[in-house]
PDB file of C-alpha atoms in Angstrom:
ATOM      1  CA  UNK F 956       2.240  25.896   9.690  1.00 79.00           C
ATOM      2  CA  UNK F 957       1.412  25.495   5.660  1.00 81.00           C
ATOM      3  CA  UNK F 958       0.817  21.761   6.208  1.00 84.00           C
ATOM      4  CA  UNK F 959      -1.700  22.581   8.820  1.00 88.00           C
ATOM      5  CA  UNK F 960      -3.423  25.412   6.496  1.00 88.00           C
ATOM      6  CA  UNK F 961      -3.393  22.734   3.650  1.00 88.00           C
ATOM      7  CA  UNK F 962      -4.740  20.163   5.644  1.00 90.00           C
ATOM      8  CA  UNK F 963      -7.541  22.342   7.023  1.00 94.00           C
ATOM      9  CA  UNK F 964      -8.480  23.440   3.373  1.00 92.00           C
ATOM     10  CA  UNK F 965      -8.718  19.802   2.372  1.00 92.00           C
ATOM     11  CA  UNK F 966     -11.076  18.962   5.380  1.00 95.00           C
ATOM     12  CA  UNK F 967     -12.914  21.840   4.525  1.00 96.00           C
ATOM     13  CA  UNK F 968     -13.635  21.068   0.948  1.00 96.00           C
ATOM     14  CA  UNK F 969     -14.712  17.611   2.064  1.00 96.00           C
ATOM     15  CA  UNK F 970     -16.886  18.765   4.927  1.00 97.00           C
ATOM     16  CA  UNK F 971     -18.664  21.513   3.405  1.00 96.00           C
ATOM     17  CA  UNK F 972     -20.379  19.713   0.209  1.00 96.00           C
ATOM     18  CA  UNK F 973     -20.988  16.797   2.654  1.00 97.00           C
ATOM     19  CA  UNK F 974     -22.943  19.060   5.197  1.00 96.00           C
ATOM     20  CA  UNK F 975     -24.810  21.024   2.618  1.00 95.00           C
ATOM     21  CA  UNK F 976     -26.097  17.415   0.828  1.00 95.00           C
ATOM     22  CA  UNK F 977     -26.552  16.219   4.460  1.00 95.00           C
ATOM     23  CA  UNK F 978     -29.306  18.657   4.778  1.00 95.00           C
ATOM     24  CA  UNK F 979     -30.975  17.511   1.368  1.00 94.00           C
ATOM     25  CA  UNK F 980     -33.917  15.140   2.299  1.00 93.00           C
ATOM     26  CA  UNK F 981     -32.487  12.866  -0.729  1.00 90.00           C
ATOM     27  CA  UNK F 982     -29.106  12.169   1.079  1.00 91.00           C
ATOM     28  CA  UNK F 983     -30.245  11.919   4.582  1.00 89.00           C
ATOM     29  CA  UNK F 984     -31.029   8.205   3.756  1.00 91.00           C
ATOM     30  CA  UNK F 985     -28.122   7.496   0.986  1.00 93.00           C
ATOM     31  CA  UNK F 986     -25.194   9.556   3.627  1.00 94.00           C
ATOM     32  CA  UNK F 987     -22.873   7.224   1.273  1.00 95.00           C
ATOM     33  CA  UNK F 988     -24.024   8.713  -1.693  1.00 95.00           C
ATOM     34  CA  UNK F 989     -23.595  12.009  -0.073  1.00 95.00           C
ATOM     35  CA  UNK F 990     -19.960  11.154   0.927  1.00 96.00           C
ATOM     36  CA  UNK F 991     -19.052   9.853  -2.534  1.00 97.00           C
ATOM     37  CA  UNK F 992     -20.267  13.293  -3.738  1.00 96.00           C
ATOM     38  CA  UNK F 993     -18.547  15.570  -1.409  1.00 96.00           C
ATOM     39  CA  UNK F 994     -15.144  13.608  -2.096  1.00 97.00           C
ATOM     40  CA  UNK F 995     -15.477  14.271  -5.763  1.00 97.00           C
ATOM     41  CA  UNK F 996     -16.260  17.746  -5.313  1.00 96.00           C
ATOM     42  CA  UNK F 997     -13.364  18.211  -2.510  1.00 95.00           C
ATOM     43  CA  UNK F 998     -10.872  16.550  -4.795  1.00 94.00           C
ATOM     44  CA  UNK F 999     -11.835  18.925  -7.439  1.00 95.00           C
ATOM     45  CA  UNK F1000     -11.602  22.048  -5.660  1.00 94.00           C
ATOM     46  CA  UNK F1001      -8.448  20.846  -4.235  1.00 92.00           C
ATOM     47  CA  UNK F1002      -6.805  20.253  -8.044  1.00 91.00           C
ATOM     48  CA  UNK F1003      -8.454  24.006  -8.785  1.00 93.00           C
ATOM     49  CA  UNK F1004      -7.791  25.578  -5.816  1.00 92.00           C
ATOM     50  CA  UNK F1005      -4.753  24.263  -4.026  1.00 89.00           C
ATOM     51  CA  UNK F1006      -2.430  23.922  -6.189  1.00 89.00           C
ATOM     52  CA  UNK F1007       0.035  26.342  -5.063  1.00 89.00           C
ATOM     53  CA  UNK F1008      -0.124  25.597  -1.536  1.00 86.00           C
ATOM     54  CA  UNK F1009       0.194  21.876  -2.410  1.00 86.00           C
ATOM     55  CA  UNK F1010       3.549  22.937  -4.210  1.00 88.00           C
ATOM     56  CA  UNK F1011       4.918  24.674  -1.347  1.00 88.00           C
ATOM     57  CA  UNK F1012       4.356  22.293   1.271  1.00 87.00           C
ATOM     58  CA  UNK F1013       5.929  19.422  -0.729  1.00 87.00           C
ATOM     59  CA  UNK F1014       8.889  21.862  -1.452  1.00 90.00           C
ATOM     60  CA  UNK F1015       9.084  22.226   2.260  1.00 88.00           C
ATOM     61  CA  UNK F1016       8.513  18.603   3.137  1.00 87.00           C
ATOM     62  CA  UNK F1017      11.576  18.041   0.368  1.00 90.00           C
ATOM     63  CA  UNK F1018      13.961  20.503   1.692  1.00 89.00           C
ATOM     64  CA  UNK F1019      13.532  19.070   5.402  1.00 87.00           C
ATOM     65  CA  UNK F1020      14.310  15.534   4.345  1.00 88.00           C
ATOM     66  CA  UNK F1021      17.353  16.799   2.239  1.00 87.00           C
ATOM     67  CA  UNK F1022      18.659  18.577   5.453  1.00 85.00           C
ATOM     68  CA  UNK F1023      17.761  15.726   7.517  1.00 83.00           C
ATOM     69  CA  UNK F1024      19.649  13.483   4.921  1.00 83.00           C
ATOM     70  CA  UNK F1025      22.562  15.598   4.415  1.00 77.00           C
ATOM     71  CA  UNK F1026      22.846  15.998   8.464  1.00 78.00           C
ATOM     72  CA  UNK F1027      23.003  12.231   8.704  1.00 77.00           C
ATOM     73  CA  UNK F1028      25.775  11.872   5.732  1.00 78.00           C
ATOM     74  CA  UNK F1029      27.674  14.538   7.571  1.00 80.00           C
ATOM     75  CA  UNK F1030      27.688  12.537  10.926  1.00 80.00           C
ATOM     76  CA  UNK F1031      28.230   9.144   9.045  1.00 81.00           C
ATOM     77  CA  UNK F1032      31.136  10.607   7.525  1.00 79.00           C
ATOM     78  CA  UNK F1033      32.160  12.158  11.128  1.00 84.00           C
ATOM     79  CA  UNK F1034      32.414   8.517  12.587  1.00 81.00           C
ATOM     80  CA  UNK F1035      33.927   6.865   9.792  1.00 82.00           C
ATOM     81  CA  UNK F1036      36.865   9.607  10.252  1.00 83.00           C
ATOM     82  CA  UNK F1037      36.891   8.970  13.783  1.00 83.00           C
ATOM     83  CA  UNK F1038      36.913   5.062  13.695  1.00 84.00           C
ATOM     84  CA  UNK F1039      40.001   5.534  10.979  1.00 85.00           C
ATOM     85  CA  UNK F1040      41.416   7.786  13.347  1.00 84.00           C
ATOM     86  CA  UNK F1041      41.115   5.334  16.434  1.00 85.00           C
ATOM     87  CA  UNK F1042      42.190   2.322  14.240  1.00 84.00           C
ATOM     88  CA  UNK F1043      45.389   4.374  13.228  1.00 84.00           C
ATOM     89  CA  UNK F1044      46.100   5.760  17.030  1.00 85.00           C
ATOM     90  CA  UNK F1045      45.931   1.706  17.952  1.00 83.00           C
ATOM     91  CA  UNK F1046      48.045   1.017  15.124  1.00 83.00           C
ATOM     92  CA  UNK F1047      50.743   3.586  16.244  1.00 83.00           C
ATOM     93  CA  UNK F1048      50.568   2.518  19.942  1.00 85.00           C
ATOM     94  CA  UNK F1049      51.142  -1.132  19.407  1.00 77.00           C
ATOM     95  CA  UNK F1050      54.354  -0.301  17.064  1.00 56.00           C
ATOM     96  CA  UNK F1051      55.948   1.201  19.999  1.00 49.00           C
TER      97      UNK F1051
END
């Protein structure tokens, strides 16, 4: 949810200045210049106003990645233990 809000805010920080500049007669023929200026304005606003939401989003992403890595590690260890147990059982059956 936080990621969606952050993405919408970033898009708004670009689209609003771009739309306002496109209303000016000077930028109607130079849309690419309006896009560059809107990108710079959006980047500046994002750096100033979205520092905490960016931190929240990246912290959440890191936590999900760590949980997924830990889950994979636990499953891998369980598979190794099962393989060792199967090998020991096979060896024990062969000795009888």
